[in-house]
């Protein structure tokens, strides 16, 4: 294709025929049109589709959404959410279930491909094996399913849902993909029954901005509303009871808690397994300066404690003081655990200035971190490398951010011991990963 043709802008709203060749990060597939990359919503790699151009801000790529499937993948399914399906105009499709037209097992393979590709491009790690080697089984198993999801076709799992209110009509619903248009819907198939029971989907909620629906494991479902012009969600500070297997946790109704009903147990188990493996390998020192960074209400510090047993010392660090209060309560039975409020970067810079015995304890320690979607980032990763703990257990919800931070850690003398991934957001492109690093001596 000539450069000249590629630089001719595509007309927004025009329809183009595309061969879908792969998956990109962000829930869109990839195609090429006249030398330019097109990111395509609602497609599946391997398909031939007709797609409407929705965006062409940059010369090098455009965005489009499928309007008709010409050659369908065997993995195409009826969309799990009628209001997000191809039956609708792309601008009126509900957002938040961008993989809902794909077979669940294939969704996990696509997520695995994104992780492998991110690790190769940003982490300098080749997971794909030798060329010519059949990697399909590894891809099929890399992203682990949550308990019960295969039986439920990945539906009914969300215990937290944010809905928006149309300022003019008061209609309630999710935003359409990549827009702030509220799409009224008749149900929330990804959400739990508890969330669906209280969702005011048929009501006009004039004067409100957002409605957060939450369905705690051991409490009644509830609705947190934000009025127009207000920041605070009514009821956000109320405490709710969560349950992770038989362990109780208290969290604020508006505070961070994993969204999938099985995610807290799955991540608790994954961190527990990672620490148990380090203990078995003689690489974990319970009395060292162990940290749980971005600790929220203390879920992962509790997992470390359960694996390590009595004698563990661990500090959970979290910037939200209310979450720290919850963590202090949730960890109160663990004698050597404490929770404190601090920004991770500030806390680590204080540790870097600490006296030699403290630094030595940290060098022998294990740091668990579970940052927000943007990842720990270059500065915090550099601080971690300088503190040089024996092990780093990194829980990540963004594979690209994890891959970038992985590269920095490998360059700083860490080995990647283990990489796992968890499908805790079925029918969306999101998934969680866990990477275990050990300092090479
Ligand atoms: C992905 S959540 C993880 C919480 C917890 N590990 C869990 O699984 O429930 C990230 C947490 O990091 C906190 N956070 C965000 N930025 C932070 C920062 N710079 N320093 C400390 N905590 C931060 C958020 O308030 C949130 O509780």
Tab-separated table of C-alpha atoms and ligand atoms in Angstrom:
chain	number	residue	atom	x	y	z
A	1	UNK	CA	0.000	0.000	0.000
A	2	UNK	CA	1.347	3.419	-0.796
A	3	UNK	CA	2.059	5.939	1.957
A	4	UNK	CA	-0.083	8.415	0.070
A	5	UNK	CA	-3.178	6.224	0.264
A	6	UNK	CA	-2.556	5.552	3.969
A	7	UNK	CA	-2.444	9.252	4.740
A	8	UNK	CA	-5.811	9.950	3.098
A	9	UNK	CA	-8.112	10.204	6.087
A	10	UNK	CA	-10.945	7.716	6.335
A	11	UNK	CA	-14.324	9.347	6.474
A	12	UNK	CA	-16.055	9.007	9.823
A	13	UNK	CA	-19.269	7.078	9.299
A	14	UNK	CA	-18.066	5.347	6.121
A	15	UNK	CA	-18.226	1.553	5.958
A	16	UNK	CA	-15.173	-0.505	5.063
A	17	UNK	CA	-14.586	-4.219	4.619
A	18	UNK	CA	-11.885	-5.625	6.882
A	19	UNK	CA	-10.023	-8.878	7.507
A	20	UNK	CA	-9.478	-9.112	11.248
A	21	UNK	CA	-5.955	-10.326	11.914
A	22	UNK	CA	-5.339	-10.099	15.647
A	23	UNK	CA	-6.248	-8.764	19.073
A	24	UNK	CA	-4.977	-5.527	20.617
A	25	UNK	CA	-4.865	-4.415	24.225
A	26	UNK	CA	-8.076	-2.592	25.159
A	27	UNK	CA	-10.703	-5.022	23.851
A	28	UNK	CA	-10.453	-4.229	20.162
A	29	UNK	CA	-9.277	-6.348	17.248
A	30	UNK	CA	-6.773	-5.306	14.610
A	31	UNK	CA	-7.142	-5.008	10.845
A	32	UNK	CA	-5.340	-3.105	8.085
A	33	UNK	CA	-6.934	-0.859	5.545
A	34	UNK	CA	-4.891	0.817	2.819
A	35	UNK	CA	-1.734	0.589	4.886
A	36	UNK	CA	-3.275	1.950	8.044
A	37	UNK	CA	-4.036	0.035	11.225
A	38	UNK	CA	-7.713	-0.072	12.152
A	39	UNK	CA	-8.784	-0.998	15.691
A	40	UNK	CA	-12.136	-2.712	15.384
A	41	UNK	CA	-14.756	-3.089	18.106
A	42	UNK	CA	-17.083	-6.120	18.257
A	43	UNK	CA	-14.999	-8.330	15.926
A	44	UNK	CA	-13.079	-11.582	16.469
A	45	UNK	CA	-9.660	-12.327	14.925
A	46	UNK	CA	-10.124	-14.452	11.810
A	47	UNK	CA	-13.383	-12.785	10.779
A	48	UNK	CA	-14.207	-10.748	7.693
A	49	UNK	CA	-16.509	-7.870	8.590
A	50	UNK	CA	-18.099	-4.688	7.429
A	51	UNK	CA	-17.229	-1.948	9.917
A	52	UNK	CA	-18.174	1.692	10.353
A	53	UNK	CA	-15.312	4.144	10.852
A	54	UNK	CA	-15.848	5.823	14.222
A	55	UNK	CA	-12.614	7.733	14.744
A	56	UNK	CA	-9.658	8.925	12.703
A	57	UNK	CA	-7.776	11.403	14.866
A	58	UNK	CA	-4.334	10.062	14.122
A	59	UNK	CA	-2.969	9.537	10.636
A	60	UNK	CA	-1.488	6.153	11.449
A	61	UNK	CA	-4.634	4.459	12.701
A	62	UNK	CA	-8.395	4.611	12.743
A	63	UNK	CA	-11.138	3.081	14.851
A	64	UNK	CA	-14.182	1.246	13.570
A	65	UNK	CA	-17.050	-0.881	14.881
A	66	UNK	CA	-18.536	-3.924	13.191
A	67	UNK	CA	-21.925	-3.410	11.583
A	68	UNK	CA	-22.142	-6.737	9.725
A	69	UNK	CA	-20.193	-9.975	9.941
A	70	UNK	CA	-19.360	-11.330	6.498
A	71	UNK	CA	-17.392	-14.443	7.567
A	72	UNK	CA	-18.092	-15.282	11.199
A	73	UNK	CA	-15.652	-16.989	13.554
A	74	UNK	CA	-16.758	-20.337	15.014
A	75	UNK	CA	-16.333	-18.596	18.367
A	76	UNK	CA	-18.958	-15.928	17.658
A	77	UNK	CA	-21.925	-16.198	20.039
A	78	UNK	CA	-25.126	-14.286	20.506
A	79	UNK	CA	-24.119	-11.270	22.608
A	80	UNK	CA	-24.768	-11.867	26.324
A	81	UNK	CA	-26.236	-8.364	26.542
A	82	UNK	CA	-28.875	-7.532	23.925
A	83	UNK	CA	-28.237	-3.802	24.385
A	84	UNK	CA	-24.555	-4.242	23.424
A	85	UNK	CA	-25.158	-6.356	20.330
A	86	UNK	CA	-24.631	-5.729	16.615
A	87	UNK	CA	-28.386	-5.230	16.252
A	88	UNK	CA	-27.793	-1.705	17.488
A	89	UNK	CA	-26.062	1.268	16.005
A	90	UNK	CA	-22.436	1.298	17.299
A	91	UNK	CA	-23.029	4.577	19.186
A	92	UNK	CA	-25.935	3.032	21.093
A	93	UNK	CA	-24.270	-0.195	22.206
A	94	UNK	CA	-23.866	-0.517	25.980
A	95	UNK	CA	-20.202	-0.421	27.052
A	96	UNK	CA	-18.533	-2.753	29.521
A	97	UNK	CA	-19.090	-6.131	27.825
A	98	UNK	CA	-16.841	-5.751	24.799
A	99	UNK	CA	-16.094	-9.516	24.617
A	100	UNK	CA	-19.728	-10.540	25.174
A	101	UNK	CA	-20.054	-11.836	21.593
A	102	UNK	CA	-17.136	-14.282	21.992
A	103	UNK	CA	-17.077	-17.836	23.358
A	104	UNK	CA	-15.771	-17.714	26.939
A	105	UNK	CA	-12.809	-20.059	26.342
A	106	UNK	CA	-11.746	-17.991	23.298
A	107	UNK	CA	-12.005	-14.797	25.385
A	108	UNK	CA	-9.393	-16.304	27.712
A	109	UNK	CA	-7.138	-17.236	24.791
A	110	UNK	CA	-7.378	-13.648	23.496
A	111	UNK	CA	-6.453	-12.335	26.956
A	112	UNK	CA	-3.519	-14.765	27.045
A	113	UNK	CA	-2.377	-13.486	23.630
A	114	UNK	CA	-2.487	-9.910	24.917
A	115	UNK	CA	-0.389	-10.880	27.955
A	116	UNK	CA	2.169	-12.802	25.879
A	117	UNK	CA	2.382	-9.968	23.351
A	118	UNK	CA	2.739	-7.274	26.058
A	119	UNK	CA	5.458	-9.264	27.780
A	120	UNK	CA	7.333	-9.643	24.486
A	121	UNK	CA	6.974	-5.991	23.438
A	122	UNK	CA	7.318	-4.149	26.734
A	123	UNK	CA	8.818	-6.726	29.106
A	124	UNK	CA	11.460	-8.275	26.832
A	125	UNK	CA	10.142	-11.697	27.869
A	126	UNK	CA	9.419	-14.360	25.283
A	127	UNK	CA	6.692	-16.609	26.650
A	128	UNK	CA	5.686	-17.921	23.243
A	129	UNK	CA	8.336	-20.663	23.067
A	130	UNK	CA	10.254	-21.682	19.968
A	131	UNK	CA	8.961	-20.816	16.545
A	132	UNK	CA	6.933	-23.695	15.121
A	133	UNK	CA	6.160	-25.035	18.603
A	134	UNK	CA	2.443	-25.556	19.308
A	135	UNK	CA	1.708	-22.915	21.883
A	136	UNK	CA	-2.090	-23.141	21.686
A	137	UNK	CA	-2.475	-25.371	24.770
A	138	UNK	CA	-0.391	-23.002	26.881
A	139	UNK	CA	-2.488	-20.063	25.664
A	140	UNK	CA	-5.712	-21.927	26.434
A	141	UNK	CA	-4.566	-22.558	30.017
A	142	UNK	CA	-2.701	-19.363	30.834
A	143	UNK	CA	-5.706	-17.296	31.939
A	144	UNK	CA	-7.412	-19.233	34.726
A	145	UNK	CA	-11.198	-19.266	35.095
A	146	UNK	CA	-12.899	-18.293	38.343
A	147	UNK	CA	-14.957	-20.949	40.131
A	148	UNK	CA	-18.441	-21.281	38.696
A	149	UNK	CA	-17.878	-19.093	35.639
A	150	UNK	CA	-17.887	-21.878	33.057
A	151	UNK	CA	-21.184	-23.181	34.440
A	152	UNK	CA	-22.714	-19.679	34.448
A	153	UNK	CA	-21.220	-18.708	31.060
A	154	UNK	CA	-19.351	-15.923	32.848
A	155	UNK	CA	-22.535	-14.124	33.893
A	156	UNK	CA	-23.833	-12.878	37.245
A	157	UNK	CA	-20.412	-12.167	38.790
A	158	UNK	CA	-20.130	-8.394	39.236
A	159	UNK	CA	-20.697	-7.287	42.826
A	160	UNK	CA	-19.882	-3.684	41.917
A	161	UNK	CA	-21.488	-1.766	39.040
A	162	UNK	CA	-21.445	1.942	38.254
A	163	UNK	CA	-24.385	3.353	36.319
A	164	UNK	CA	-24.751	6.881	34.966
A	165	UNK	CA	-27.771	9.121	34.729
A	166	UNK	CA	-28.674	11.028	31.575
A	167	UNK	CA	-28.773	14.685	32.716
A	168	UNK	CA	-31.733	15.456	30.469
A	169	UNK	CA	-34.012	12.440	30.684
A	170	UNK	CA	-32.926	10.944	34.022
A	171	UNK	CA	-32.505	7.562	32.266
A	172	UNK	CA	-30.141	5.185	34.044
A	173	UNK	CA	-27.573	2.929	32.404
A	174	UNK	CA	-23.938	2.328	31.505
A	175	UNK	CA	-22.102	4.605	29.134
A	176	UNK	CA	-21.767	3.483	25.530
A	177	UNK	CA	-18.237	2.327	24.683
A	178	UNK	CA	-15.785	5.263	24.414
A	179	UNK	CA	-18.463	7.862	25.040
A	180	UNK	CA	-20.470	9.574	27.736
A	181	UNK	CA	-23.817	8.699	26.223
A	182	UNK	CA	-25.989	6.889	28.759
A	183	UNK	CA	-27.514	3.733	27.279
A	184	UNK	CA	-30.717	2.637	29.022
A	185	UNK	CA	-30.721	-1.152	29.558
A	186	UNK	CA	-33.292	-3.623	30.838
A	187	UNK	CA	-30.834	-5.812	32.781
A	188	UNK	CA	-27.208	-6.136	33.875
A	189	UNK	CA	-26.270	-9.704	32.875
A	190	UNK	CA	-22.700	-9.487	34.191
A	191	UNK	CA	-23.925	-8.387	37.629
A	192	UNK	CA	-25.064	-10.577	40.514
A	193	UNK	CA	-28.755	-11.157	41.216
A	194	UNK	CA	-28.409	-8.874	44.237
A	195	UNK	CA	-27.228	-5.993	42.052
A	196	UNK	CA	-29.970	-6.635	39.493
A	197	UNK	CA	-32.640	-6.664	42.194
A	198	UNK	CA	-31.865	-3.134	43.331
A	199	UNK	CA	-30.850	-1.596	39.983
A	200	UNK	CA	-33.288	1.260	39.190
A	201	UNK	CA	-33.137	0.563	35.463
A	202	UNK	CA	-36.697	1.531	34.585
A	203	UNK	CA	-36.814	4.680	36.713
A	204	UNK	CA	-36.000	8.266	35.825
A	205	UNK	CA	-33.439	9.392	38.422
A	206	UNK	CA	-33.475	13.136	37.802
A	207	UNK	CA	-30.952	15.188	39.775
A	208	UNK	CA	-28.464	12.328	40.101
A	209	UNK	CA	-25.120	11.847	38.429
A	210	UNK	CA	-24.022	8.299	39.202
A	211	UNK	CA	-25.448	5.250	40.918
A	212	UNK	CA	-23.077	2.653	42.334
A	213	UNK	CA	-24.633	-0.713	43.060
A	214	UNK	CA	-22.831	-3.050	45.396
A	215	UNK	CA	-23.626	-6.562	46.568
A	216	UNK	CA	-21.322	-7.514	49.467
A	217	UNK	CA	-20.774	-11.231	50.136
A	218	UNK	CA	-22.132	-11.066	53.677
A	219	UNK	CA	-24.432	-8.042	53.668
A	220	UNK	CA	-27.473	-6.613	51.909
A	221	UNK	CA	-27.027	-5.087	48.466
A	222	UNK	CA	-27.087	-1.318	48.397
A	223	UNK	CA	-27.089	1.716	46.169
A	224	UNK	CA	-24.726	4.698	46.549
A	225	UNK	CA	-25.980	7.770	44.769
A	226	UNK	CA	-24.131	10.930	43.776
A	227	UNK	CA	-26.222	14.029	43.257
A	228	UNK	CA	-25.357	16.418	40.445
A	229	UNK	CA	-22.627	18.795	41.609
A	230	UNK	CA	-21.653	16.598	44.587
A	231	UNK	CA	-18.542	14.493	44.939
A	232	UNK	CA	-19.552	12.302	47.832
A	233	UNK	CA	-21.646	9.231	47.214
A	234	UNK	CA	-24.414	8.952	49.775
A	235	UNK	CA	-23.680	5.962	52.025
A	236	UNK	CA	-20.112	5.478	50.803
A	237	UNK	CA	-18.659	5.447	54.311
A	238	UNK	CA	-21.042	2.780	55.633
A	239	UNK	CA	-19.264	-0.416	56.489
A	240	UNK	CA	-20.193	-3.647	54.735
A	241	UNK	CA	-19.181	-7.216	55.501
A	242	UNK	CA	-17.309	-9.230	52.907
A	243	UNK	CA	-16.408	-12.882	53.200
A	244	UNK	CA	-13.398	-14.583	51.639
A	245	UNK	CA	-14.040	-18.273	52.152
A	246	UNK	CA	-14.555	-18.274	55.924
A	247	UNK	CA	-12.585	-15.105	56.687
A	248	UNK	CA	-14.532	-11.906	57.302
A	249	UNK	CA	-13.446	-8.482	56.010
A	250	UNK	CA	-14.974	-5.094	56.724
A	251	UNK	CA	-14.831	-2.549	53.918
A	252	UNK	CA	-16.433	0.793	53.267
A	253	UNK	CA	-19.365	0.525	50.885
A	254	UNK	CA	-17.627	2.988	48.564
A	255	UNK	CA	-14.107	1.639	49.105
A	256	UNK	CA	-12.066	-0.604	46.837
A	257	UNK	CA	-13.006	-4.267	46.783
A	258	UNK	CA	-12.439	-6.772	43.974
A	259	UNK	CA	-15.407	-6.777	41.603
A	260	UNK	CA	-15.903	-10.466	40.754
A	261	UNK	CA	-17.617	-12.411	43.562
A	262	UNK	CA	-14.798	-15.012	43.394
A	263	UNK	CA	-11.917	-12.547	42.829
A	264	UNK	CA	-11.022	-11.887	46.481
A	265	UNK	CA	-10.699	-15.644	47.132
A	266	UNK	CA	-8.855	-16.210	43.854
A	267	UNK	CA	-6.264	-13.481	44.464
A	268	UNK	CA	-5.996	-14.375	48.163
A	269	UNK	CA	-5.269	-17.963	47.023
A	270	UNK	CA	-2.793	-16.872	44.356
A	271	UNK	CA	-0.769	-14.718	46.768
A	272	UNK	CA	-1.001	-17.463	49.415
A	273	UNK	CA	0.373	-19.980	46.860
A	274	UNK	CA	3.171	-17.625	45.796
A	275	UNK	CA	4.280	-17.086	49.408
A	276	UNK	CA	3.997	-20.819	50.197
A	277	UNK	CA	6.261	-21.586	47.217
A	278	UNK	CA	8.817	-19.032	48.438
A	279	UNK	CA	8.662	-20.557	51.933
A	280	UNK	CA	9.179	-24.024	50.523
A	281	UNK	CA	12.171	-22.800	48.516
A	282	UNK	CA	13.648	-21.282	51.711
A	283	UNK	CA	13.371	-17.809	50.163
A	284	UNK	CA	10.849	-16.184	52.509
A	285	UNK	CA	11.822	-14.549	55.801
A	286	UNK	CA	8.719	-13.924	57.967
A	287	UNK	CA	10.606	-11.655	60.375
A	288	UNK	CA	12.006	-9.409	57.604
A	289	UNK	CA	10.587	-6.090	56.421
A	290	UNK	CA	7.630	-7.504	54.484
A	291	UNK	CA	5.279	-5.030	52.808
A	292	UNK	CA	1.824	-5.069	51.233
A	293	UNK	CA	1.790	-1.952	49.021
A	294	UNK	CA	-1.472	-0.434	47.717
A	295	UNK	CA	-2.985	-2.614	50.402
A	296	UNK	CA	-6.643	-1.476	50.374
A	297	UNK	CA	-8.522	-3.201	53.182
A	298	UNK	CA	-5.701	-5.671	53.792
A	299	UNK	CA	-6.817	-8.630	51.647
A	300	UNK	CA	-3.375	-9.584	50.375
A	301	UNK	CA	-1.546	-8.953	53.664
A	302	UNK	CA	-4.009	-11.451	55.183
A	303	UNK	CA	-3.087	-13.947	52.442
A	304	UNK	CA	0.621	-13.560	53.242
A	305	UNK	CA	-0.170	-14.029	56.937
A	306	UNK	CA	-2.140	-17.192	56.332
A	307	UNK	CA	0.714	-18.673	54.307
A	308	UNK	CA	3.492	-17.549	56.675
A	309	UNK	CA	1.786	-18.296	60.015
A	310	UNK	CA	2.660	-16.737	63.374
A	311	UNK	CA	5.855	-14.713	63.558
A	312	UNK	CA	5.119	-12.804	60.343
A	313	UNK	CA	5.922	-9.111	60.237
A	314	UNK	CA	4.098	-7.180	57.535
A	315	UNK	CA	3.137	-3.539	56.914
A	316	UNK	CA	0.188	-2.729	54.661
A	317	UNK	CA	0.481	0.696	53.001
A	318	UNK	CA	-2.499	2.480	51.472
A	319	UNK	CA	-3.194	6.136	50.575
A	320	UNK	CA	-6.879	6.160	51.532
A	321	UNK	CA	-7.149	6.628	55.325
A	322	UNK	CA	-10.582	4.986	55.525
A	323	UNK	CA	-9.263	1.887	53.778
A	324	UNK	CA	-6.316	1.860	56.192
A	325	UNK	CA	-8.803	1.879	59.102
A	326	UNK	CA	-10.505	-1.137	57.553
A	327	UNK	CA	-7.157	-2.860	57.011
A	328	UNK	CA	-6.162	-2.225	60.643
A	329	UNK	CA	-9.380	-3.903	61.757
A	330	UNK	CA	-9.150	-6.743	59.230
A	331	UNK	CA	-5.556	-7.498	60.214
A	332	UNK	CA	-6.055	-6.988	63.965
A	333	UNK	CA	-5.689	-10.679	64.788
A	334	UNK	CA	-2.325	-10.883	63.035
A	335	UNK	CA	0.085	-9.866	65.757
A	336	UNK	CA	2.919	-8.696	63.520
A	337	UNK	CA	0.724	-6.817	61.003
A	338	UNK	CA	0.146	-3.090	60.890
A	339	UNK	CA	-1.630	-0.811	58.435
A	340	UNK	CA	-0.594	2.729	57.674
A	341	UNK	CA	-1.767	5.567	55.474
A	342	UNK	CA	0.806	6.828	52.999
A	343	UNK	CA	1.413	7.249	49.332
A	344	UNK	CA	3.624	4.392	48.227
A	345	UNK	CA	6.239	6.617	46.553
A	346	UNK	CA	6.573	8.812	49.665
A	347	UNK	CA	6.710	5.813	51.970
A	348	UNK	CA	9.395	4.114	49.896
A	349	UNK	CA	11.488	7.252	49.737
A	350	UNK	CA	11.443	7.392	53.565
A	351	UNK	CA	12.514	3.752	53.678
A	352	UNK	CA	15.365	4.493	51.298
A	353	UNK	CA	16.635	7.056	53.830
A	354	UNK	CA	16.298	4.639	56.755
A	355	UNK	CA	19.200	3.401	58.867
A	356	UNK	CA	21.252	0.385	57.774
A	357	UNK	CA	19.519	-2.227	60.019
A	358	UNK	CA	16.098	-1.223	58.629
A	359	UNK	CA	17.406	-1.366	55.060
A	360	UNK	CA	18.878	-4.758	55.777
A	361	UNK	CA	15.522	-6.077	57.054
A	362	UNK	CA	13.872	-4.772	53.893
A	363	UNK	CA	16.490	-6.465	51.713
A	364	UNK	CA	15.523	-9.769	53.305
A	365	UNK	CA	11.818	-9.039	52.887
A	366	UNK	CA	9.071	-9.763	50.388
A	367	UNK	CA	7.019	-6.959	48.877
A	368	UNK	CA	3.502	-7.656	47.619
A	369	UNK	CA	2.093	-4.863	45.482
A	370	UNK	CA	-1.297	-4.421	43.855
A	371	UNK	CA	-1.305	-0.970	42.253
A	372	UNK	CA	-4.187	0.685	40.402
A	373	UNK	CA	-4.575	0.213	36.627
A	374	UNK	CA	-1.698	2.545	35.750
A	375	UNK	CA	0.721	0.134	37.477
A	376	UNK	CA	3.491	0.965	39.938
A	377	UNK	CA	5.209	3.053	37.251
A	378	UNK	CA	8.842	3.844	36.600
A	379	UNK	CA	9.507	5.850	39.772
A	380	UNK	CA	8.081	3.326	42.234
A	381	UNK	CA	9.663	0.426	40.342
A	382	UNK	CA	13.031	2.197	40.551
A	383	UNK	CA	12.510	2.688	44.302
A	384	UNK	CA	11.669	-1.000	44.681
A	385	UNK	CA	14.801	-1.956	42.776
A	386	UNK	CA	16.881	0.301	45.027
A	387	UNK	CA	15.356	-1.180	48.183
A	388	UNK	CA	16.155	-4.566	46.632
A	389	UNK	CA	13.801	-6.860	48.606
A	390	UNK	CA	14.426	-10.597	48.248
A	391	UNK	CA	11.080	-11.133	46.483
A	392	UNK	CA	8.402	-9.065	44.760
A	393	UNK	CA	4.891	-10.425	44.244
A	394	UNK	CA	3.205	-8.114	41.756
A	395	UNK	CA	-0.584	-8.275	41.254
A	396	UNK	CA	-1.621	-6.280	38.200
A	397	UNK	CA	-4.820	-5.402	36.387
A	398	UNK	CA	-3.072	-3.966	33.337
A	399	UNK	CA	-0.797	-6.315	31.368
A	400	UNK	CA	1.065	-3.495	29.607
A	401	UNK	CA	1.836	-1.655	32.860
A	402	UNK	CA	2.957	-4.976	34.382
A	403	UNK	CA	5.151	-5.734	31.356
A	404	UNK	CA	6.861	-2.321	31.499
A	405	UNK	CA	7.519	-2.705	35.228
A	406	UNK	CA	8.714	-6.278	34.602
A	407	UNK	CA	11.351	-4.980	32.189
A	408	UNK	CA	12.606	-2.497	34.800
A	409	UNK	CA	12.787	-5.213	37.460
A	410	UNK	CA	14.612	-7.640	35.160
A	411	UNK	CA	17.070	-4.886	34.222
A	412	UNK	CA	17.622	-4.278	37.946
A	413	UNK	CA	18.684	-7.842	38.635
A	414	UNK	CA	15.424	-9.657	39.349
A	415	UNK	CA	14.369	-13.014	37.880
A	416	UNK	CA	10.757	-13.695	36.947
A	417	UNK	CA	9.876	-16.932	38.768
A	418	UNK	CA	6.222	-17.221	37.912
A	419	UNK	CA	3.491	-15.558	35.869
A	420	UNK	CA	-0.206	-16.373	36.279
A	421	UNK	CA	-3.359	-14.729	34.982
A	422	UNK	CA	-6.961	-14.780	36.160
A	423	UNK	CA	-10.161	-14.219	34.218
A	424	UNK	CA	-11.950	-12.174	36.851
A	425	UNK	CA	-13.723	-9.918	34.343
A	426	UNK	CA	-15.492	-12.285	31.877
A	427	UNK	CA	-17.070	-10.704	28.780
A	428	UNK	CA	-14.717	-7.724	29.090
A	429	UNK	CA	-11.097	-7.476	27.901
A	430	UNK	CA	-9.836	-7.060	31.463
A	431	UNK	CA	-7.999	-9.700	33.473
A	432	UNK	CA	-5.633	-9.829	36.429
A	433	UNK	CA	-2.045	-11.093	36.432
A	434	UNK	CA	0.361	-12.134	39.145
A	435	UNK	CA	4.127	-12.083	38.652
A	436	UNK	CA	6.640	-13.341	41.203
A	437	UNK	CA	10.170	-11.941	41.079
A	438	UNK	CA	13.223	-12.906	43.102
A	439	UNK	CA	16.431	-10.936	43.420
A	440	UNK	CA	19.240	-12.734	41.640
A	441	UNK	CA	22.115	-13.001	44.117
B	1	LIG	C1	-6.079	-2.382	43.000
B	1	LIG	S1	-6.433	-1.753	44.624
B	1	LIG	C2	-5.790	-3.057	45.595
B	1	LIG	C3	-6.309	-3.173	46.995
B	1	LIG	C4	-6.057	-4.492	47.704
B	1	LIG	N1	-4.738	-5.023	47.466
B	1	LIG	C5	-7.142	-5.502	47.373
B	1	LIG	O1	-6.864	-6.459	46.630
B	1	LIG	O2	-8.270	-5.376	47.854
B	1	LIG	C6	-5.288	-0.451	44.728
B	1	LIG	C7	-5.299	0.344	46.018
B	1	LIG	O3	-4.225	1.271	45.955
B	1	LIG	C8	-4.622	2.493	46.564
B	1	LIG	N2	-3.727	3.502	45.991
B	1	LIG	C9	-3.802	4.113	44.784
B	1	LIG	N3	-2.735	4.904	44.589
B	1	LIG	C10	-1.952	4.801	45.698
B	1	LIG	C11	-0.697	5.357	46.088
B	1	LIG	N4	-0.031	6.178	45.284
B	1	LIG	N5	-0.194	5.009	47.283
B	1	LIG	C12	-0.871	4.163	48.106
B	1	LIG	N6	-2.037	3.585	47.780
B	1	LIG	C13	-2.579	3.899	46.593
B	1	LIG	C14	-6.092	2.612	46.220
B	1	LIG	O4	-6.748	3.449	47.167
B	1	LIG	C15	-6.554	1.154	46.286
B	1	LIG	O5	-7.018	0.828	47.563
